[in-house]
Amino acid sequence: MTSRTIFAPRLRRAFLTSAAFSCLVLSTDGWAQAERPTETLDPVVVQQSARPSSRSPRRSAATRSARSLQQRNVAANTGAPPTASTGPAFAAPTLNLTGTSTAGSRLGLTRLQTPASVEVISAETISERGQQNILDAVTQNATGFTASPAPGNGGVSFNTRGFTGLGSVMTLYDGTQLYIGAGTVTFPYDTWSTERIEVLRGPASVLYGAGAVGGAINVVSKLPLWVPRNQAEVSLDSNMTRRIAVDSGGPINKDVAYRITATGNMSDGWVDRDNTSNVALHAVVQIKQNEDVTWTLSTDYGDRNPSRYFGTPLINGRLDESLRFKNYNVSDSHIRYQDSWNQVRTEWQIADGISVQNTLYYLNSQRHWKDVESYAYNLATGLINRSSYIEIFHDQQQVGNRMDAKFRGHVFGMANEFVAGFDVNSINFTHTNNSPYGGSSSVNPVNFVPGIFSSPNPTVPGFGSVTNQYALFAENRLSVTEQLSLIAGIRQDEPTVTRTDYVTPANSFEKSFSSTTWRAGAVYTPVKDLAFYGQYSTAVDPVGGIISLSSANKNFDLATGKQIEVGVKQSFWNGRGEWTLAGYEIVKNNLLARDPNIPSLTVQVGQQSSRGVEASVGFLLDYGWRIDANTAFLRAKYDDFVQAVGGGSVNYAGNVPVNVPQHVSNIWATWAFAPNWSANAGVQIVGKTYADNANTVTRPAYNIVNTSVLWKPDLNTTVSFRIYNLFDEVYTTSGGTTQWLLGMPRTAQLAVNVKF
């Protein structure tokens, strides 16, 4: 199917100008990428070194010193040999408060300097704990994050601070927002090509635009290596999941380096009739044009046939564990996601204290579902009624360009850092489906014949949309004193969506939105590595998704949010310990609700809020011990949320939103108990959640324990034995009032990793 690309004249000119300028001289987020934070270092104290390079005689000694520090930071994170000290390094990959992060600021601030709750999950942490997908890496490490994955949303939907789903918790790749097509994002998913995952809790719209009132997750890909290094891993688990992964990188010459990663998985699945497979490729080349300009060209490809398990039906409103491994989908069900991502990133150091970064990118996503997705137990017949025979195709392309310029200097004698830029993109989206998704069948809960997909409704193009968006943003940090800094940011977004309804042409429309988001905060550091902070921030969320905006929702405004947060962070024991504590309140307005006097009428007057406390702590102790723990307590509720029920109106004010646990904790312990041997264990504690707005259906709380033993027979080989869900907890990750999606049962895995 061919999608049309339509640019408004003003947007077309802006986009083409920025893209052309980018291809000539401008820089990308490669500048931020070049300053790789030290949290990705191996869990030993590392001294960092610079790769020798020629120096222009016009550069001052101060410039050369600053450039040398930057290059040493790059070298440390791309495998360069250690020779010279450049400052503090970290003794463990989880202790990274003094490392920089791009998730909470575009200024390249450290986590201590950022007036927000920011976490960095390093590749070392992910590998050590055996987390092979983005969902596990985030929920098992980040404070206060849970997930509500489902085959219909791509399996990467997160919840935090009382807000749920892709429309409120944004996913980014290398700092670029991935726009949500009909509630679905399918890329990225595998962690093998991931350098780190940066997590921002709380509103992120001032940085990334609409869709982040709860938080944002930025997956940062691996960069090229400047010394040769190769790595391969194979694993097998008790679900017959076979995995092979390779990683190769090194210099081609003194100015060009590369990195290629690839991974493939095949599995029999843990429910019956659920074979899955996926392939993920990542290739990147970095070119140092001269000492001032660096180009980074990368391409990614993902091809997934994910799980076709849509959940286990409840029997008389309860989970029957005897049905735990049943798959009620039809025998010819099919799901496939194909995603390709290409980007050109450029970094240009114009002069002392002035740099420009640019990212030009293109994403193409093709998705297909053919399933029976709804199951409900019929008390009268004792059978499972199946409905929603759904076939859907997504054809989505996103092309865009983001540029920003950074300035470092002084204002009235005070150190000042400033960044300003623009973000422009166009998204084409075509939705082909068999709406209204007719078809039904009934099967025996225990002994059933799966049957085949059969729907009375033809699969035809439903609608297409073209969304053109541009945004302007700025951020500033003023160091009033050595102890006190003020940080502020602002962003203006202007998206326009043109929707063509192929079934009912009269429902076609064009709609423009406009939103301004901002934040202001302060950080006070009374002593070294101890920071107190506070901030006020605003955010906007789309109503039903911008690129798939329906005719029914076209006249509604964006939902708005505001947050106030205060906290404290500290790194101590010379980097061997750290702790954080944060308190916040978020209020979100303009939710869709029903008019209490006219239940059939939808109005935009609802309100939802949450307030909570979050804490984390990490220690590198003697005798080979390391402890990492975090916890989040919150009170999330609807303040005003009228819905139509049984022909009348019900206000769910005071109720807890769906999929929101009010207590989440993670605890990890690692012990190097003998030379070349280590063990770790982690427990994920998730409180109960509600499956309906009335809070009448409760999904139970659960505790998941994962553990592993690692052995290094030699310097370049690691053998690991892991058990996921050690105590075989039966738990649910998402679901409604008639069916729940269950989590993976106890699974053992053996893996061998070799570096050469």
Tab-separated table of C-alpha atoms in Angstrom, residues 86-461:
chain	number	residue	atom	x	y	z
A	86	THR	CA	40.504	12.504	33.653
A	87	GLY	CA	38.572	12.614	36.896
A	88	PRO	CA	36.200	10.416	38.867
A	89	ALA	CA	35.184	7.038	37.534
A	90	PHE	CA	32.553	4.717	38.904
A	91	ALA	CA	33.131	1.558	40.847
A	92	ALA	CA	29.855	-0.028	39.710
A	93	PRO	CA	27.636	0.398	36.636
A	94	THR	CA	24.619	1.221	38.794
A	95	LEU	CA	26.262	4.112	40.648
A	96	ASN	CA	26.034	7.023	38.233
A	97	LEU	CA	24.702	10.182	39.897
A	98	THR	CA	27.725	12.163	38.723
A	99	GLY	CA	27.411	10.930	35.145
A	100	THR	CA	25.726	12.974	32.426
A	101	SER	CA	22.316	12.163	30.992
A	102	THR	CA	20.354	13.541	28.050
A	103	ALA	CA	16.951	12.399	29.356
A	104	GLY	CA	16.438	15.253	31.799
A	105	SER	CA	18.169	18.054	29.915
A	106	ARG	CA	19.630	18.930	26.517
A	107	LEU	CA	22.515	20.732	28.230
A	108	GLY	CA	24.436	17.564	29.054
A	109	LEU	CA	24.005	17.971	32.814
A	110	THR	CA	24.839	15.312	35.344
A	111	ARG	CA	22.029	13.736	37.312
A	112	LEU	CA	23.101	15.764	40.354
A	113	GLN	CA	22.827	18.977	38.333
A	114	THR	CA	19.361	18.165	36.944
A	115	PRO	CA	16.262	19.303	38.912
A	116	ALA	CA	14.317	16.157	38.074
A	117	SER	CA	14.207	12.419	38.744
A	118	VAL	CA	16.522	10.858	36.182
A	119	GLU	CA	17.970	7.339	36.078
A	120	VAL	CA	20.463	5.663	33.773
A	121	ILE	CA	20.405	1.913	33.222
A	122	SER	CA	23.748	0.915	31.736
A	123	ALA	CA	24.445	-1.875	29.265
A	124	GLU	CA	26.567	-3.560	31.953
A	125	THR	CA	23.631	-3.631	34.364
A	126	ILE	CA	21.287	-4.968	31.680
A	127	SER	CA	23.729	-7.724	30.708
A	128	GLU	CA	24.589	-8.693	34.276
A	129	ARG	CA	20.918	-9.145	35.162
A	130	GLY	CA	19.978	-10.996	31.973
A	131	GLN	CA	17.414	-8.465	30.738
A	132	GLN	CA	17.096	-9.115	27.021
A	133	ASN	CA	14.218	-6.740	26.222
A	134	ILE	CA	13.481	-3.093	26.939
A	135	LEU	CA	10.422	-3.870	29.059
A	136	ASP	CA	12.337	-6.018	31.576
A	137	ALA	CA	15.285	-3.621	31.693
A	138	VAL	CA	13.045	-0.676	32.629
A	139	THR	CA	10.580	-2.310	35.014
A	140	GLN	CA	13.182	-4.356	36.933
A	141	ASN	CA	15.597	-1.440	37.412
A	142	ALA	CA	13.882	1.958	37.197
A	143	THR	CA	12.133	3.429	40.221
A	144	GLY	CA	8.337	3.280	40.103
A	145	PHE	CA	7.958	1.848	36.597
A	146	THR	CA	5.634	-0.989	35.664
A	147	ALA	CA	4.318	-2.127	32.302
A	148	SER	CA	1.015	-3.126	30.743
A	149	PRO	CA	2.198	-4.980	27.632
A	150	ALA	CA	-0.215	-6.522	25.158
A	151	PRO	CA	0.051	-7.770	21.579
A	152	GLY	CA	-2.156	-4.892	20.512
A	153	ASN	CA	0.148	-2.120	21.803
A	154	GLY	CA	3.452	-3.602	20.653
A	155	GLY	CA	4.375	-4.958	24.077
A	156	VAL	CA	6.230	-1.827	25.230
A	157	SER	CA	3.599	0.164	27.135
A	158	PHE	CA	4.741	1.586	30.506
A	159	ASN	CA	3.167	3.097	33.619
A	160	THR	CA	4.687	5.528	36.120
A	161	ARG	CA	3.607	8.160	38.648
A	162	GLY	CA	-0.038	7.200	38.259
A	163	PHE	CA	-0.217	7.591	34.475
A	164	THR	CA	-0.346	4.741	32.017
A	165	GLY	CA	0.157	3.849	28.405
A	166	LEU	CA	2.024	5.144	25.399
A	167	GLY	CA	0.078	8.424	25.382
A	168	SER	CA	1.396	9.421	28.828
A	169	VAL	CA	4.782	7.655	29.108
A	170	MET	CA	6.835	8.407	26.017
A	171	THR	CA	9.320	6.107	24.278
A	172	LEU	CA	12.288	7.646	22.445
A	173	TYR	CA	15.183	6.273	20.432
A	174	ASP	CA	18.422	8.269	20.547
A	175	GLY	CA	16.410	11.245	21.771
A	176	THR	CA	13.753	11.122	19.024
A	177	GLN	CA	10.070	10.727	19.862
A	178	LEU	CA	8.434	7.701	18.253
A	179	TYR	CA	4.898	8.742	17.305
A	180	ILE	CA	2.110	6.400	18.342
A	181	GLY	CA	0.092	4.780	15.568
A	182	ALA	CA	-3.348	3.717	16.878
A	183	GLY	CA	-1.987	3.038	20.355
A	184	THR	CA	1.055	1.082	19.153
A	185	VAL	CA	4.849	1.448	19.225
A	186	THR	CA	6.939	-1.585	18.201
A	187	PHE	CA	10.524	-0.279	18.141
A	188	PRO	CA	12.984	-0.674	19.828
A	189	TYR	CA	12.553	-3.905	21.790
A	190	ASP	CA	15.863	-5.848	22.146
A	191	THR	CA	18.616	-4.598	24.485
A	192	TRP	CA	21.626	-6.111	22.684
A	193	SER	CA	22.259	-2.923	20.673
A	194	THR	CA	21.569	-0.647	23.647
A	195	GLU	CA	24.337	1.409	25.248
A	196	ARG	CA	22.061	2.627	28.024
A	197	ILE	CA	18.434	3.417	28.840
A	198	GLU	CA	17.731	6.839	30.304
A	199	VAL	CA	14.567	7.260	32.330
A	200	LEU	CA	12.899	10.537	33.280
A	201	ARG	CA	10.093	10.401	35.829
A	202	GLY	CA	7.598	13.223	35.607
A	203	PRO	CA	6.535	15.511	32.747
A	204	ALA	CA	8.886	15.530	29.743
A	205	SER	CA	6.872	17.557	27.219
A	206	VAL	CA	9.210	20.558	27.537
A	207	LEU	CA	11.943	18.336	26.107
A	208	TYR	CA	10.133	16.025	23.707
A	209	GLY	CA	6.613	17.304	23.031
A	210	ALA	CA	3.129	15.926	23.635
A	211	GLY	CA	2.637	12.565	25.294
A	212	ALA	CA	4.836	12.549	28.407
A	213	VAL	CA	2.926	13.731	31.478
A	214	GLY	CA	4.085	10.641	33.394
A	215	GLY	CA	7.631	10.307	32.103
A	216	ALA	CA	9.894	9.344	29.225
A	217	ILE	CA	12.176	6.436	28.338
A	218	ASN	CA	15.102	7.139	26.010
A	219	VAL	CA	16.870	4.115	24.523
A	220	VAL	CA	20.412	5.094	23.486
A	221	SER	CA	22.075	2.875	20.878
A	222	LYS	CA	25.679	1.701	20.821
A	223	LEU	CA	28.313	3.845	19.131
A	224	PRO	CA	31.321	2.695	17.107
A	225	LEU	CA	34.444	1.426	18.859
A	226	TRP	CA	37.879	2.973	18.369
A	227	VAL	CA	39.728	-0.214	19.305
A	228	PRO	CA	38.852	-3.616	17.780
A	229	ARG	CA	36.446	-5.694	19.849
A	230	ASN	CA	34.167	-8.578	18.998
A	231	GLN	CA	31.606	-10.368	21.114
A	232	ALA	CA	29.168	-13.236	20.649
A	233	GLU	CA	26.549	-14.809	22.889
A	234	VAL	CA	24.364	-17.892	22.640
A	235	SER	CA	21.679	-18.981	25.080
A	236	LEU	CA	18.956	-21.582	25.527
A	237	ASP	CA	16.131	-21.624	28.052
A	238	SER	CA	13.496	-24.051	29.270
A	239	ASN	CA	10.867	-22.537	26.942
A	240	MET	CA	13.153	-23.593	24.087
A	241	THR	CA	14.086	-19.979	23.418
A	242	ARG	CA	17.202	-20.077	21.275
A	243	ARG	CA	19.165	-16.853	21.093
A	244	ILE	CA	22.307	-15.866	19.227
A	245	ALA	CA	23.847	-12.394	19.276
A	246	VAL	CA	26.991	-10.831	17.846
A	247	ASP	CA	28.664	-7.458	18.354
A	248	SER	CA	31.643	-6.271	16.321
A	249	GLY	CA	33.357	-2.899	16.227
A	250	GLY	CA	36.604	-1.109	15.680
A	251	PRO	CA	38.457	1.500	13.605
A	252	ILE	CA	38.584	1.327	9.827
A	253	ASN	CA	41.271	4.011	9.825
A	254	LYS	CA	42.262	6.848	12.145
A	255	ASP	CA	39.121	8.846	11.282
A	256	VAL	CA	36.480	6.162	10.671
A	257	ALA	CA	35.095	3.525	13.048
A	258	TYR	CA	32.173	1.110	12.911
A	259	ARG	CA	29.864	-0.997	15.078
A	260	ILE	CA	27.566	-3.825	13.985
A	261	THR	CA	25.271	-5.736	16.324
A	262	ALA	CA	22.807	-8.463	15.432
A	263	THR	CA	20.584	-10.757	17.428
A	264	GLY	CA	18.054	-13.438	16.616
A	265	ASN	CA	15.600	-15.374	18.796
A	266	MET	CA	13.312	-18.328	18.214
A	267	SER	CA	11.054	-19.759	20.901
A	268	ASP	CA	8.348	-22.357	21.429
A	269	GLY	CA	6.759	-19.986	23.936
A	270	TRP	CA	5.388	-20.775	27.370
A	271	VAL	CA	1.742	-21.115	26.329
A	272	ASP	CA	0.671	-23.677	23.773
A	273	ARG	CA	0.745	-22.897	20.036
A	274	ASP	CA	2.805	-19.739	20.488
A	275	ASN	CA	6.026	-19.991	18.524
A	276	THR	CA	7.784	-16.629	18.275
A	277	SER	CA	10.822	-15.268	16.475
A	278	ASN	CA	12.630	-11.978	15.989
A	279	VAL	CA	15.692	-10.454	14.377
A	280	ALA	CA	17.301	-7.110	15.275
A	281	LEU	CA	20.186	-5.445	13.405
A	282	HIS	CA	22.099	-2.268	14.261
A	283	ALA	CA	24.918	-0.833	12.140
A	284	VAL	CA	26.664	2.478	12.687
A	285	VAL	CA	29.668	4.278	11.201
A	286	GLN	CA	31.321	7.330	12.741
A	287	ILE	CA	33.459	9.675	10.631
A	288	LYS	CA	35.680	12.348	12.113
A	289	GLN	CA	35.768	14.846	9.256
A	290	ASN	CA	38.208	16.976	11.251
A	291	GLU	CA	38.715	17.934	14.870
A	292	ASP	CA	35.525	20.013	14.753
A	293	VAL	CA	33.024	17.933	12.755
A	294	THR	CA	31.878	14.365	13.402
A	295	TRP	CA	29.304	12.406	11.393
A	296	THR	CA	27.464	9.356	12.714
A	297	LEU	CA	25.402	7.324	10.231
A	298	SER	CA	23.299	4.456	11.562
A	299	THR	CA	20.637	2.042	10.444
A	300	ASP	CA	18.444	-0.344	12.441
A	301	TYR	CA	16.101	-3.097	11.380
A	302	GLY	CA	13.709	-5.185	13.437
A	303	ASP	CA	11.490	-8.049	12.301
A	304	ARG	CA	9.278	-9.664	14.928
A	305	ASN	CA	6.718	-12.412	15.040
A	306	PRO	CA	5.757	-11.848	18.696
A	307	SER	CA	3.509	-13.784	21.033
A	308	ARG	CA	-0.082	-14.262	19.870
A	309	TYR	CA	-1.315	-14.902	23.399
A	310	PHE	CA	-4.021	-12.345	24.227
A	311	GLY	CA	-4.735	-13.501	27.741
A	312	THR	CA	-6.426	-16.071	29.929
A	313	PRO	CA	-10.208	-15.759	30.424
A	314	LEU	CA	-11.471	-15.397	33.979
A	315	ILE	CA	-13.855	-18.099	35.213
A	316	ASN	CA	-16.658	-16.600	37.293
A	317	GLY	CA	-14.539	-13.489	37.682
A	318	ARG	CA	-11.507	-15.390	38.988
A	319	LEU	CA	-8.295	-16.711	37.523
A	320	ASP	CA	-8.292	-20.491	37.136
A	321	GLU	CA	-4.612	-21.505	37.289
A	322	SER	CA	-5.349	-24.758	35.464
A	323	LEU	CA	-5.829	-22.640	32.314
A	324	ARG	CA	-2.455	-20.897	32.762
A	325	PHE	CA	-0.846	-22.386	29.648
A	326	LYS	CA	-3.878	-22.290	27.347
A	327	ASN	CA	-3.852	-20.105	24.241
A	328	TYR	CA	-7.380	-19.304	23.047
A	329	ASN	CA	-6.353	-17.678	19.789
A	330	VAL	CA	-7.207	-19.321	16.456
A	331	SER	CA	-4.737	-21.702	14.822
A	332	ASP	CA	-3.924	-19.389	11.896
A	333	SER	CA	-3.442	-16.238	13.998
A	334	HIS	CA	-0.642	-13.976	12.849
A	335	ILE	CA	1.254	-10.944	14.145
A	336	ARG	CA	4.283	-9.345	12.517
A	337	TYR	CA	6.121	-6.080	13.123
A	338	GLN	CA	8.760	-4.760	10.727
A	339	ASP	CA	10.596	-1.570	11.682
A	340	SER	CA	13.493	0.166	9.964
A	341	TRP	CA	15.268	3.221	11.337
A	342	ASN	CA	17.894	5.366	9.598
A	343	GLN	CA	19.555	8.495	10.883
A	344	VAL	CA	22.425	10.875	10.171
A	345	ARG	CA	23.790	12.672	13.209
A	346	THR	CA	26.306	15.475	12.965
A	347	GLU	CA	28.273	17.376	15.595
A	348	TRP	CA	29.997	20.635	14.805
A	349	GLN	CA	32.170	22.484	17.296
A	350	ILE	CA	31.966	25.996	15.858
A	351	ALA	CA	34.112	27.794	18.406
A	352	ASP	CA	34.984	27.735	22.074
A	353	GLY	CA	31.707	27.274	23.935
A	354	ILE	CA	29.575	27.038	20.790
A	355	SER	CA	28.420	23.758	19.256
A	356	VAL	CA	25.647	22.670	16.941
A	357	GLN	CA	24.001	19.263	16.755
A	358	ASN	CA	21.641	17.879	14.134
A	359	THR	CA	19.732	14.639	13.605
A	360	LEU	CA	18.070	13.726	10.326
A	361	TYR	CA	16.041	10.496	10.583
A	362	TYR	CA	13.522	8.221	8.880
A	363	LEU	CA	11.387	5.501	10.465
A	364	ASN	CA	9.281	2.982	8.533
A	365	SER	CA	6.947	0.631	10.426
A	366	GLN	CA	4.795	-2.112	8.923
A	367	ARG	CA	2.504	-4.068	11.249
A	368	HIS	CA	-0.073	-6.804	10.769
A	369	TRP	CA	-2.479	-8.494	13.182
A	370	LYS	CA	-4.940	-11.287	12.412
A	371	ASP	CA	-6.349	-12.622	15.692
A	372	VAL	CA	-9.312	-13.378	17.872
A	373	GLU	CA	-8.614	-11.053	20.775
A	374	SER	CA	-11.542	-11.077	23.243
A	375	TYR	CA	-12.478	-13.999	25.494
A	376	ALA	CA	-15.263	-14.151	28.084
A	377	TYR	CA	-16.544	-17.064	30.137
A	378	ASN	CA	-20.247	-17.839	29.667
A	379	LEU	CA	-21.673	-19.042	32.976
A	380	ALA	CA	-24.796	-20.451	31.338
A	381	THR	CA	-22.987	-22.646	28.826
A	382	GLY	CA	-19.667	-23.196	30.571
A	383	LEU	CA	-17.889	-22.182	27.354
A	384	ILE	CA	-15.505	-19.403	26.390
A	385	ASN	CA	-17.138	-16.926	24.045
A	386	ARG	CA	-14.609	-15.521	21.582
A	387	SER	CA	-15.169	-12.257	19.718
A	388	SER	CA	-13.251	-9.396	18.066
A	389	TYR	CA	-12.027	-11.212	14.977
A	390	ILE	CA	-9.546	-8.487	14.109
A	391	GLU	CA	-7.330	-7.970	11.089
A	392	ILE	CA	-5.360	-4.709	10.997
A	393	PHE	CA	-2.467	-3.368	8.942
A	394	HIS	CA	-0.382	-0.339	9.944
A	395	ASP	CA	1.702	1.466	7.325
A	396	GLN	CA	3.634	4.248	9.071
A	397	GLN	CA	6.519	6.485	8.001
A	398	GLN	CA	8.096	9.204	10.106
A	399	VAL	CA	10.698	11.565	8.649
A	400	GLY	CA	12.151	14.478	10.569
A	401	ASN	CA	15.006	16.683	11.554
A	402	ARG	CA	16.066	18.056	14.921
A	403	MET	CA	18.735	20.703	15.425
A	404	ASP	CA	19.987	22.559	18.464
A	405	ALA	CA	22.830	24.926	19.266
A	406	LYS	CA	24.589	25.129	22.630
A	407	PHE	CA	26.326	28.170	24.060
A	408	ARG	CA	28.545	28.180	27.125
A	409	GLY	CA	29.758	31.461	28.583
A	410	HIS	CA	29.043	34.000	31.310
A	411	VAL	CA	26.221	36.416	32.091
A	412	PHE	CA	27.134	39.239	34.481
A	413	GLY	CA	30.082	37.178	35.611
A	414	MET	CA	27.974	34.048	36.248
A	415	ALA	CA	28.554	30.835	34.295
A	416	ASN	CA	25.698	30.230	31.863
A	417	GLU	CA	24.722	27.408	29.519
A	418	PHE	CA	22.040	27.864	26.881
A	419	VAL	CA	20.576	25.626	24.193
A	420	ALA	CA	17.958	26.442	21.551
A	421	GLY	CA	16.693	24.545	18.544
A	422	PHE	CA	13.844	23.230	16.466
A	423	ASP	CA	12.195	19.890	15.721
A	424	VAL	CA	10.274	19.290	12.483
A	425	ASN	CA	8.761	16.074	11.167
A	426	SER	CA	6.059	14.524	9.034
A	427	ILE	CA	4.253	11.261	9.775
A	428	ASN	CA	2.239	9.297	7.230
A	429	PHE	CA	-0.080	6.696	8.708
A	430	THR	CA	-2.498	4.338	6.948
A	431	HIS	CA	-4.848	2.082	8.919
A	432	THR	CA	-6.323	-0.882	7.044
A	433	ASN	CA	-8.819	-3.023	8.949
A	434	ASN	CA	-11.919	-5.180	8.939
A	435	SER	CA	-13.974	-2.914	11.217
A	436	PRO	CA	-16.436	-3.526	12.891
A	437	TYR	CA	-14.468	-6.729	13.571
A	438	GLY	CA	-17.343	-9.153	13.416
A	439	GLY	CA	-17.192	-12.877	14.019
A	440	SER	CA	-17.696	-15.050	17.067
A	441	SER	CA	-17.260	-18.599	18.358
A	442	SER	CA	-17.476	-20.583	21.566
A	443	VAL	CA	-14.959	-23.157	22.758
A	444	ASN	CA	-14.538	-25.514	25.693
A	445	PRO	CA	-12.166	-23.966	28.267
A	446	VAL	CA	-10.107	-27.164	28.617
A	447	ASN	CA	-10.559	-29.313	25.519
A	448	PHE	CA	-11.105	-27.039	22.577
A	449	VAL	CA	-10.502	-26.873	18.859
A	450	PRO	CA	-8.761	-23.552	18.058
A	451	GLY	CA	-10.518	-23.111	14.710
A	452	ILE	CA	-9.480	-20.627	12.052
A	453	PHE	CA	-9.919	-16.910	11.508
A	454	SER	CA	-13.228	-16.051	9.864
A	455	SER	CA	-14.797	-12.606	9.786
A	456	PRO	CA	-17.850	-11.399	7.856
A	457	ASN	CA	-16.184	-8.004	7.433
A	458	PRO	CA	-13.701	-7.378	4.604
A	459	THR	CA	-10.271	-5.934	5.322
A	460	VAL	CA	-10.113	-2.591	3.530
A	461	PRO	CA	-8.326	0.757	4.034
